[in-house]
Each structure stands twice: as C-alpha cells, then as structure tokens.
Short mmCIF file of C-alpha atoms and ligand atoms in Angstrom, two decimals:
data_model
loop_
_atom_site.label_atom_id
_atom_site.label_comp_id
_atom_site.label_asym_id
_atom_site.label_seq_id
_atom_site.Cartn_x
_atom_site.Cartn_y
_atom_site.Cartn_z
CA UNK A 1 21.61 -1.11 6.78
CA UNK A 2 24.97 -2.60 5.81
CA UNK A 3 26.50 -0.48 3.10
CA UNK A 4 27.61 -2.42 0.02
CA UNK A 5 26.03 -0.05 -2.44
CA UNK A 6 27.29 -0.20 -6.00
CA UNK A 7 24.76 2.38 -7.15
CA UNK A 8 22.22 4.64 -5.51
CA UNK A 9 18.48 4.66 -6.19
CA UNK A 10 15.97 7.45 -6.59
CA UNK A 11 12.28 7.74 -7.37
CA UNK A 12 12.07 9.63 -10.64
CA UNK A 13 8.38 9.43 -11.44
CA UNK A 14 4.97 8.68 -9.96
CA UNK A 15 1.53 7.84 -11.36
CA UNK A 16 -1.82 6.67 -10.05
CA UNK A 17 -5.25 5.49 -11.14
CA UNK A 18 -8.63 5.35 -9.45
CA UNK A 19 -11.95 3.95 -10.63
CA UNK A 20 -14.57 6.53 -11.68
CA UNK A 21 -17.32 5.19 -9.39
CA UNK A 22 -17.50 7.11 -6.11
CA UNK A 23 -19.44 5.68 -3.16
CA UNK A 24 -20.18 8.05 -0.29
CA UNK A 25 -20.77 7.16 3.34
CA UNK A 26 -24.45 8.02 2.81
CA UNK A 27 -24.60 5.44 0.02
CA UNK A 28 -22.89 2.92 2.32
CA UNK A 29 -25.72 3.40 4.78
CA UNK A 30 -28.12 1.99 2.20
CA UNK A 31 -25.99 -1.17 2.00
CA UNK A 32 -25.29 -1.84 5.70
CA UNK A 33 -26.55 -0.43 9.00
CA UNK A 34 -24.13 2.50 9.34
CA UNK A 35 -23.99 6.28 9.00
CA UNK A 36 -21.71 8.99 7.67
CA UNK A 37 -21.23 10.19 11.25
CA UNK A 38 -20.09 6.73 12.50
CA UNK A 39 -17.72 6.12 9.61
CA UNK A 40 -16.23 9.61 9.55
CA UNK A 41 -15.64 9.92 13.29
CA UNK A 42 -14.10 6.41 13.56
CA UNK A 43 -12.04 6.47 10.37
CA UNK A 44 -11.92 9.90 8.69
CA UNK A 45 -13.31 8.34 5.50
CA UNK A 46 -15.98 10.24 3.54
CA UNK A 47 -16.05 8.26 0.29
CA UNK A 48 -14.22 5.54 -1.61
CA UNK A 49 -13.76 4.52 -5.27
CA UNK A 50 -14.94 1.08 -6.40
CA UNK A 51 -14.03 -0.83 -9.54
CA UNK A 52 -17.51 -1.90 -10.57
CA UNK A 53 -17.16 -2.38 -14.35
CA UNK A 54 -17.62 -5.98 -15.46
CA UNK A 55 -14.36 -7.68 -16.42
CA UNK A 56 -12.16 -4.93 -14.95
CA UNK A 57 -9.51 -6.04 -12.50
CA UNK A 58 -6.48 -4.90 -10.55
CA UNK A 59 -4.45 -5.33 -13.74
CA UNK A 60 -6.38 -2.55 -15.49
CA UNK A 61 -5.89 -0.05 -12.65
CA UNK A 62 -2.25 -1.02 -12.21
CA UNK A 63 -1.56 -0.66 -15.94
CA UNK A 64 -3.12 2.83 -15.98
CA UNK A 65 -1.03 3.97 -13.00
CA UNK A 66 2.12 2.47 -14.54
CA UNK A 67 1.52 4.14 -17.91
CA UNK A 68 1.15 7.53 -16.18
CA UNK A 69 4.44 7.06 -14.31
CA UNK A 70 6.12 6.04 -17.59
CA UNK A 71 4.66 9.06 -19.41
CA UNK A 72 5.69 11.49 -16.66
CA UNK A 73 9.38 10.95 -17.40
CA UNK A 74 8.99 9.78 -21.00
CA UNK A 75 11.01 6.65 -20.30
CA UNK A 76 11.10 4.05 -23.09
CA UNK A 77 9.19 1.07 -21.57
CA UNK A 78 11.71 -1.31 -23.12
CA UNK A 79 14.37 0.09 -20.77
CA UNK A 80 12.46 -1.09 -17.67
CA UNK A 81 14.34 -4.05 -16.16
CA UNK A 82 11.92 -5.18 -13.49
CA UNK A 83 8.25 -4.75 -12.57
CA UNK A 84 7.11 -5.47 -9.02
CA UNK A 85 3.36 -5.54 -8.51
CA UNK A 86 2.47 -5.32 -4.83
CA UNK A 87 -1.08 -6.63 -4.57
CA UNK A 88 -3.19 -8.93 -2.46
CA UNK A 89 -6.04 -8.97 -4.93
CA UNK A 90 -4.58 -10.38 -8.15
CA UNK A 91 -6.96 -11.64 -10.81
CA UNK A 92 -4.68 -14.63 -11.36
CA UNK A 93 -3.10 -16.48 -8.46
CA UNK A 94 -0.11 -17.25 -10.67
CA UNK A 95 0.46 -13.49 -10.75
CA UNK A 96 -0.83 -10.39 -12.51
CA UNK A 97 2.48 -8.56 -13.05
CA UNK A 98 3.26 -10.29 -16.33
CA UNK A 99 0.02 -8.97 -17.91
CA UNK A 100 1.08 -5.46 -16.90
CA UNK A 101 4.53 -6.05 -18.37
CA UNK A 102 2.84 -6.86 -21.69
CA UNK A 103 0.31 -4.03 -21.51
CA UNK A 104 2.90 -1.31 -20.83
CA UNK A 105 5.28 -2.67 -23.46
CA UNK A 106 8.10 -3.38 -21.01
CA UNK A 107 9.35 -6.18 -23.25
CA UNK A 108 12.69 -6.56 -21.48
CA UNK A 109 11.37 -6.53 -17.92
CA UNK A 110 11.01 -9.46 -15.61
CA UNK A 111 7.78 -9.10 -13.64
CA UNK A 112 6.45 -10.64 -10.48
CA UNK A 113 3.77 -10.13 -7.84
CA UNK A 114 4.58 -9.43 -4.22
CA UNK A 115 1.97 -10.22 -1.56
CA UNK A 116 2.28 -8.26 1.65
CA UNK A 117 -1.12 -6.56 1.95
CA UNK A 118 -0.94 -2.92 3.04
CA UNK A 119 2.84 -3.13 3.53
CA UNK A 120 3.28 -4.39 -0.03
CA UNK A 121 4.37 -1.12 -1.57
CA UNK A 122 6.99 -0.43 1.12
CA UNK A 123 8.38 -3.95 0.77
CA UNK A 124 8.27 -3.54 -3.02
CA UNK A 125 10.38 -0.37 -2.84
CA UNK A 126 12.89 -2.06 -0.52
CA UNK A 127 13.06 -5.07 -2.88
CA UNK A 128 13.63 -2.79 -5.87
CA UNK A 129 16.31 -0.95 -3.92
CA UNK A 130 18.24 -4.21 -3.42
CA UNK A 131 18.32 -4.90 -7.17
CA UNK A 132 19.48 -1.36 -7.90
CA UNK A 133 21.98 -0.90 -5.09
CA UNK A 134 23.79 -4.17 -5.93
CA UNK A 135 24.10 -3.07 -9.55
CA UNK A 136 21.75 -5.65 -11.12
CA UNK A 137 19.12 -3.29 -12.57
CA UNK A 138 18.78 0.40 -13.49
CA UNK A 139 15.06 1.00 -14.05
CA UNK A 140 12.37 -0.58 -11.89
CA UNK A 141 8.63 -0.03 -11.93
CA UNK A 142 7.02 -0.63 -8.54
CA UNK A 143 3.23 -0.70 -8.45
CA UNK A 144 0.93 -0.91 -5.44
CA UNK A 145 -2.58 -1.89 -6.53
CA UNK A 146 -5.58 -3.46 -4.87
CA UNK A 147 -9.26 -4.03 -5.55
CA UNK A 148 -10.34 -5.23 -2.14
CA UNK A 149 -13.96 -4.44 -3.09
CA UNK A 150 -13.89 -7.87 -4.74
CA UNK A 151 -12.93 -9.51 -1.43
CA UNK A 152 -14.98 -7.55 1.06
CA UNK A 153 -18.07 -9.07 2.66
CA UNK A 154 -20.58 -6.39 1.70
CA UNK A 155 -22.82 -7.41 4.60
CA UNK A 156 -20.06 -6.87 7.22
CA UNK A 157 -20.30 -3.25 8.33
CA UNK A 158 -17.13 -3.61 10.40
CA UNK A 159 -14.97 -4.01 7.29
CA UNK A 160 -16.83 -2.98 4.12
CA UNK A 161 -16.86 0.72 5.06
CA UNK A 162 -13.06 0.83 5.22
CA UNK A 163 -11.77 -0.22 1.83
CA UNK A 164 -11.53 1.28 -1.64
CA UNK A 165 -9.85 0.40 -4.95
CA UNK A 166 -6.85 2.17 -6.52
CA UNK A 167 -3.37 1.80 -7.96
CA UNK A 168 -0.21 3.84 -7.65
CA UNK A 169 3.16 3.43 -9.34
CA UNK A 170 6.69 4.77 -9.13
CA UNK A 171 9.75 4.39 -11.30
CA UNK A 172 13.00 3.94 -9.41
CA UNK A 173 16.23 4.59 -11.25
CA UNK A 174 19.87 3.94 -10.48
CA UNK A 175 22.08 6.94 -9.74
CA UNK A 176 25.46 7.83 -8.35
CA UNK A 177 25.64 6.45 -4.75
CA UNK A 178 26.24 10.02 -3.52
CA UNK A 179 22.75 10.93 -4.71
CA UNK A 180 21.04 7.85 -3.28
CA UNK A 181 17.64 8.87 -1.96
CA UNK A 182 16.59 5.70 -0.10
CA UNK A 183 18.43 6.51 3.09
CA UNK A 184 17.15 3.82 5.43
CA UNK A 185 14.55 1.09 5.83
CA UNK A 186 13.25 -1.16 8.56
CA UNK A 187 10.89 -4.11 7.94
CA UNK A 188 9.05 -6.41 10.35
CA UNK A 189 6.70 -9.39 10.34
CA UNK A 190 4.85 -11.10 13.18
CA UNK A 191 2.97 -14.10 11.83
CA UNK A 192 1.65 -14.94 15.30
CA UNK A 193 -1.13 -12.42 14.64
CA UNK A 194 -1.86 -13.35 11.02
CA UNK A 195 -5.50 -14.08 11.91
CA UNK A 196 -6.14 -10.45 12.91
CA UNK A 197 -6.52 -9.55 9.24
CA UNK A 198 -6.84 -12.13 6.51
CA UNK A 199 -8.52 -13.43 3.39
CA UNK A 200 -8.28 -17.08 4.27
CA UNK A 201 -8.49 -20.10 1.99
CA UNK A 202 -11.32 -22.27 3.28
CA UNK A 203 -11.43 -25.97 2.46
CA UNK A 204 -14.70 -27.71 1.72
CA UNK A 205 -15.88 -30.24 4.29
CA UNK A 206 -15.88 -33.20 1.92
CA UNK A 207 -12.69 -34.43 0.28
CA UNK A 208 -12.38 -35.62 -3.31
CA UNK A 209 -13.91 -39.14 -3.31
CA UNK A 210 -10.91 -40.88 -4.85
CA UNK A 211 -7.92 -38.69 -4.04
CA UNK A 212 -9.13 -37.81 -0.55
CA UNK A 213 -7.82 -34.25 -0.91
CA UNK A 214 -9.62 -31.12 0.11
CA UNK A 215 -10.23 -28.25 -2.24
CA UNK A 216 -11.76 -24.91 -1.38
CA UNK A 217 -11.80 -21.23 -2.16
CA UNK A 218 -10.85 -17.87 -0.73
CA UNK A 219 -13.51 -16.19 1.37
CA UNK A 220 -13.93 -12.60 2.51
CA UNK A 221 -11.74 -10.22 4.45
CA UNK A 222 -11.97 -10.87 8.17
CA UNK A 223 -10.50 -8.43 10.66
CA UNK A 224 -10.14 -7.86 14.37
CA UNK A 225 -10.35 -4.08 14.09
CA UNK A 226 -9.42 -3.26 17.67
CA UNK A 227 -6.29 -5.44 17.65
CA UNK A 228 -5.19 -4.12 14.25
CA UNK A 229 -5.63 -0.58 15.55
CA UNK A 230 -3.56 -1.28 18.67
CA UNK A 231 -0.86 -2.99 16.59
CA UNK A 232 -0.54 -0.07 14.18
CA UNK A 233 -0.44 2.61 16.84
CA UNK A 234 2.13 0.75 18.95
CA UNK A 235 4.46 -0.69 16.29
CA UNK A 236 4.58 1.98 13.56
CA UNK A 237 6.16 4.72 15.73
CA UNK A 238 8.81 2.23 16.95
CA UNK A 239 9.61 1.23 13.38
CA UNK A 240 9.93 4.88 12.32
CA UNK A 241 12.20 5.72 15.24
CA UNK A 242 14.53 2.77 14.62
CA UNK A 243 14.68 3.61 10.92
CA UNK A 244 15.66 7.21 11.70
CA UNK A 245 18.11 6.12 14.40
CA UNK A 246 20.03 4.01 11.86
CA UNK A 247 20.98 7.17 9.97
CA UNK A 248 21.32 9.47 12.98
CA UNK A 249 18.23 11.43 12.08
CA UNK A 250 15.53 12.59 14.45
CA UNK A 251 11.86 13.46 14.09
CA UNK A 252 12.85 17.15 13.72
CA UNK A 253 14.58 16.24 10.43
CA UNK A 254 11.37 14.88 8.93
CA UNK A 255 9.47 17.10 6.48
CA UNK A 256 6.67 14.68 5.58
CA UNK A 257 5.08 11.66 7.21
CA UNK A 258 3.39 9.40 4.68
CA UNK A 259 1.69 6.51 6.46
CA UNK A 260 -0.42 3.79 4.93
CA UNK A 261 -3.82 5.47 4.62
CA UNK A 262 -5.81 3.10 6.81
CA UNK A 263 -7.57 5.39 9.21
CA UNK A 264 -7.24 9.07 10.18
CA UNK A 265 -7.25 8.14 13.87
CA UNK A 266 -4.24 5.86 13.32
CA UNK A 267 -2.42 8.64 11.44
CA UNK A 268 -3.07 11.13 14.24
CA UNK A 269 -2.19 8.70 17.04
CA UNK A 270 1.13 7.81 15.36
CA UNK A 271 1.92 11.50 14.81
CA UNK A 272 1.13 12.25 18.44
CA UNK A 273 3.39 9.44 19.67
CA UNK A 274 6.20 10.80 17.51
CA UNK A 275 5.45 14.43 18.50
CA UNK A 276 5.39 15.35 14.82
CA UNK A 277 3.38 18.33 13.70
CA UNK A 278 0.09 17.36 12.04
CA UNK A 279 0.76 19.68 9.07
CA UNK A 280 3.55 17.28 8.06
CA UNK A 281 1.10 14.38 7.69
CA UNK A 282 0.09 13.46 4.16
CA UNK A 283 -3.51 12.30 4.18
CA UNK A 284 -6.02 11.70 1.40
CA UNK A 285 -7.95 8.79 2.85
CA UNK A 286 -11.15 10.82 3.27
CA UNK A 287 -11.53 10.55 -0.54
CA UNK A 288 -10.40 6.97 -1.10
CA UNK A 289 -10.63 4.92 2.11
CA UNK A 290 -8.04 2.23 2.72
CA UNK A 291 -6.72 1.20 -0.72
CA UNK A 292 -4.24 -1.31 0.74
CA UNK A 293 -1.01 -1.57 -1.28
CA UNK A 294 -2.11 1.40 -3.41
CA UNK A 295 -2.57 3.89 -0.60
CA UNK A 296 1.02 5.12 -0.23
CA UNK A 297 1.85 5.54 -3.95
CA UNK A 298 -1.59 7.10 -4.55
CA UNK A 299 -1.00 9.71 -1.83
CA UNK A 300 2.60 10.21 -2.96
CA UNK A 301 1.51 10.85 -6.54
CA UNK A 302 -1.10 13.33 -5.33
CA UNK A 303 1.40 15.46 -3.37
CA UNK A 304 3.95 15.25 -6.18
CA UNK A 305 1.37 16.46 -8.73
CA UNK A 306 0.42 19.30 -6.35
CA UNK A 307 4.13 20.26 -6.08
CA UNK A 308 3.92 20.02 -2.30
CA UNK A 309 7.24 18.21 -1.94
CA UNK A 310 10.50 20.08 -2.48
CA UNK A 311 13.85 18.72 -3.52
CA UNK A 312 15.82 17.30 -0.56
CA UNK A 313 12.71 17.03 1.65
CA UNK A 314 12.91 14.08 4.02
CA UNK A 315 9.88 11.83 3.68
CA UNK A 316 9.17 9.03 6.13
CA UNK A 317 6.99 6.37 4.55
CA UNK A 318 5.48 3.61 6.71
CA UNK A 319 3.24 0.72 5.72
CA UNK A 320 1.45 -1.70 8.02
CA UNK A 321 -1.20 -4.36 7.75
CA UNK A 322 -2.01 -8.02 7.32
CA UNK A 323 0.65 -10.57 8.05
CA UNK A 324 1.11 -8.80 10.35
CA UNK A 325 3.70 -6.82 8.43
CA UNK A 326 5.02 -3.32 8.85
CA UNK A 327 7.91 -1.28 7.58
CA UNK A 328 9.42 2.15 7.19
CA UNK A 329 11.52 3.85 4.53
CA UNK A 330 13.29 7.19 4.92
CA UNK A 331 13.58 9.00 1.60
CA UNK A 332 15.37 12.15 0.58
CA UNK A 333 13.29 13.58 -2.28
N1 COA B 401 -21.42 1.50 11.43
C1 COA B 401 -22.05 1.57 12.63
N2 COA B 401 -21.70 0.81 13.67
C2 COA B 401 -20.70 -0.06 13.50
C3 COA B 401 -20.00 -0.18 12.28
C4 COA B 401 -20.41 0.63 11.23
N3 COA B 401 -19.82 0.61 10.03
N4 COA B 401 -19.03 -1.12 12.41
C5 COA B 401 -19.10 -1.58 13.67
N5 COA B 401 -20.11 -0.93 14.33
C6 COA B 401 -20.56 -1.11 15.70
C7 COA B 401 -20.18 -2.45 16.27
O1 COA B 401 -21.14 -3.43 15.91
C8 COA B 401 -20.17 -2.16 17.74
O2 COA B 401 -21.50 -2.15 18.20
P1 COA B 401 -21.85 -2.77 19.66
O3 COA B 401 -21.11 -1.89 20.63
O4 COA B 401 -23.32 -2.64 19.72
O5 COA B 401 -21.34 -4.17 19.62
C9 COA B 401 -19.67 -0.71 17.82
O6 COA B 401 -19.89 -0.15 16.50
C10 COA B 401 -18.23 -0.61 18.14
O7 COA B 401 -17.52 -1.51 17.31
P2 COA B 401 -15.99 -1.67 17.38
O8 COA B 401 -15.54 -2.70 16.41
O9 COA B 401 -15.60 -1.82 18.83
O10 COA B 401 -15.55 -0.22 16.86
P3 COA B 401 -14.18 0.48 16.97
O11 COA B 401 -14.30 1.69 17.78
O12 COA B 401 -13.06 -0.49 17.27
O13 COA B 401 -13.96 0.94 15.47
C11 COA B 401 -12.77 0.31 13.49
C12 COA B 401 -13.92 -0.02 14.41
C13 COA B 401 -12.71 -0.75 12.40
C14 COA B 401 -13.03 1.66 12.83
C15 COA B 401 -11.44 0.37 14.32
O14 COA B 401 -11.31 -0.79 15.10
C16 COA B 401 -10.25 0.50 13.45
O15 COA B 401 -10.05 1.51 12.81
N6 COA B 401 -9.36 -0.51 13.39
C17 COA B 401 -8.24 -0.53 12.49
C18 COA B 401 -8.74 -1.10 11.19
C19 COA B 401 -7.77 -0.93 10.06
O16 COA B 401 -7.25 0.13 9.86
N7 COA B 401 -7.56 -2.01 9.30
C20 COA B 401 -6.73 -2.03 8.18
C21 COA B 401 -5.30 -1.98 8.59
S1 COA B 401 -4.28 -2.10 7.19
#
C-alpha cells in the first residue's frame, strides 16, 4: 500500500440485524431431500434466519443494523458523510443505499450500493478507507447486507441449505494517521470464473417485435460448489499472507481470523494452511449460514458485543465469493 495518508481511519462502532424467523436443518429437510447430518458435516450450519415478512427487504435489515451502529456511539446521523451499502440483493437495481440514507436521517451523506457478493463488505471497508485516508470524509457508514433467500432456488438442495439473511454495519471515522487501524489490504478479482457462482440475467427467447431487443429477468443462484470450495481454500491463505507481508507481520502476530462465514470446512482448511490456532477463528455460521456481504460485520458485531476483542488486537478479515472476488484487510483494533 503506497502511503499518502492525510488521515488515519478506525472502526468506532458496529451493529447488526437478523430476521426473527429461524429455520433449522430439520426444517430444511421438509423442503428438499437433505438432512441435518449432511448439512452440518459438509458446512457446519445448523440453522439460518430468513426474512419472510411480506414487503420486507434488504433495506429494512440494513437500516436496523445501521441504526444500532449509530446508537452505539451516539453519533449525530447528519455528521455521516458517506454510506456504502455492500449488497447483491438490492430491492431496487438503481440502488438501495439512498433509502437507508433517508431512513437513518443521514441528510448530508452521499450513498451508493457496491456489488461484490461475499467480498462486498471487505471492498466496502477498503473503499471507505480511501475516502478517509485522502482527507475527503470523516465519518463513513459501511453496511454489508443480503437477503439471498429471495434469490435462492428453494428446490436446489445444493445451494438453498447454505444461505441466510442478515445485515451488519460499522462506522469508520478519521483519526490521527499515527492511530490508523487499517494497516493493510489486498484485493483480487478473477472474472474468468464468474460462472462458478452467479445470479445471471436471462434473456427471453423472443425479442420485442418492433425494436428487436431482448428483455429478461434475473434467475436463481447457481453455483459450482466444488470449484468455489477449491478457490476459497487455495486463494484466501495466499491473500492473507501477502497482506501481512506488506506490513512485515506474520501469522504469529494475528490475534483473530475473521473469514467470510461461508462454510466451517473452509474456515478450518484456511486456518490449517496458515498454521493458525483454531481458537483464533471467529465463527458464528452455525447459527446464520452464509449471509453473504453481511457475514463479516455480523460476526464482528457479535464478538465486539461479547467483549472478546481487546484494544490493539490484530484482526485479519478476509472475504471471498462470486466474481470471483476475494480480499483481506489487516486491522489493529
Ligand atoms: N443434502 C443431501 N445431499 C446433497 C445435498 C444436500 N443438501 N446437496 C448435494 N447433495 C448430494 C449431491 O447430489 C451429491 O450426490 P451424488 O453423489 O448422488 O451425486 C452428493 O451430495 C455430493 O455432492 P457434492 O456437490 O459433490 O458435495 P460436496 O461435498 O462438494 O459439498 C458443498 C457441497 C456445497 C457443501 C461444498 O461444495 C461447498 O461447501 N462448497 C463451497 C460453497 C460455498 O461456500 N459457496 C459460497 C461461497 S461465498
């Protein structure tokens, strides 16, 4: 990371929101041909939360998470300069962030959506960091929120058992560069494998009779599970190591490993490759499944509320998913 930092950045607050409806693996087995044993041994997931209420969308969950983060440090919403909503399940393709800006009363904030699937929150934090470190903004709300239950094919047992709905939010504030807490980041994309995990736009077979153009709609999540697994387990450790190398840190310096909560087997395989002790792994996916862009801020908020993280702890955060995209951030708490 080239250093041209005018100000440092630090996460000063977290918040999260989950839907009230819990769906266990046993309940999943009444929807598709599966079992608690199959799901738990392959993924570590026991249950997930689903946003089932009519008319509720990602905006509602994201707003709740954002309001909690705002309340936790009693910041005046009008002092928020920017809102970044990382989501791949907006309820408006023109963007959902502006509705959140209105609902949280952040009247002076510019707001936009960022689409990068399960890496969205990590890329959102890095984007916010750019605006803070170059001196443009002082208070940024970054939200990771997804309701993939609306995009899952509920007859596809290979994917529907994996995902859940949630939102998580953080407030990042400017600080003296000496107290900067975002120490390093490393981001990657490989579009060659975009088809491994996608919600593709499918055109209808017949074009418009006069204009001869094709319209269509978005279909369901499709995934090549084995390839996504191999990608995560091979690329995430490399990303983490290069991110640590940039700041002359090693795995021994790391206090917490917070990976995108996709699958317990992926978490364990990455930890094994890095030779990092399993008690340093933050994991809550047994309760929520894969909540996409929400998974990292949801887990972060949980450990912060439980006072598990101490001041100056080094946290390695890594996201990975559709795109394919992946990225790491090293934080000093
Ligand atoms: N319940 C029971 N059986 C299931 C099942 C389910 N929910 N889903 C698939 N199966 C079956 C398959 O049909 C297949 O049966 P067959 O051998 O008779 O054909 C068998 O289980 C094995 O399927 P496979 O897809 O090879 O399983 P797997 O061991 O690769 O595990 C995943 C599947 C999805 C758990 C695994 O590939 C994975 O975790 N991938 C990463 C996914 C991920 O994290 N995606 C998000 C990244 S952000």
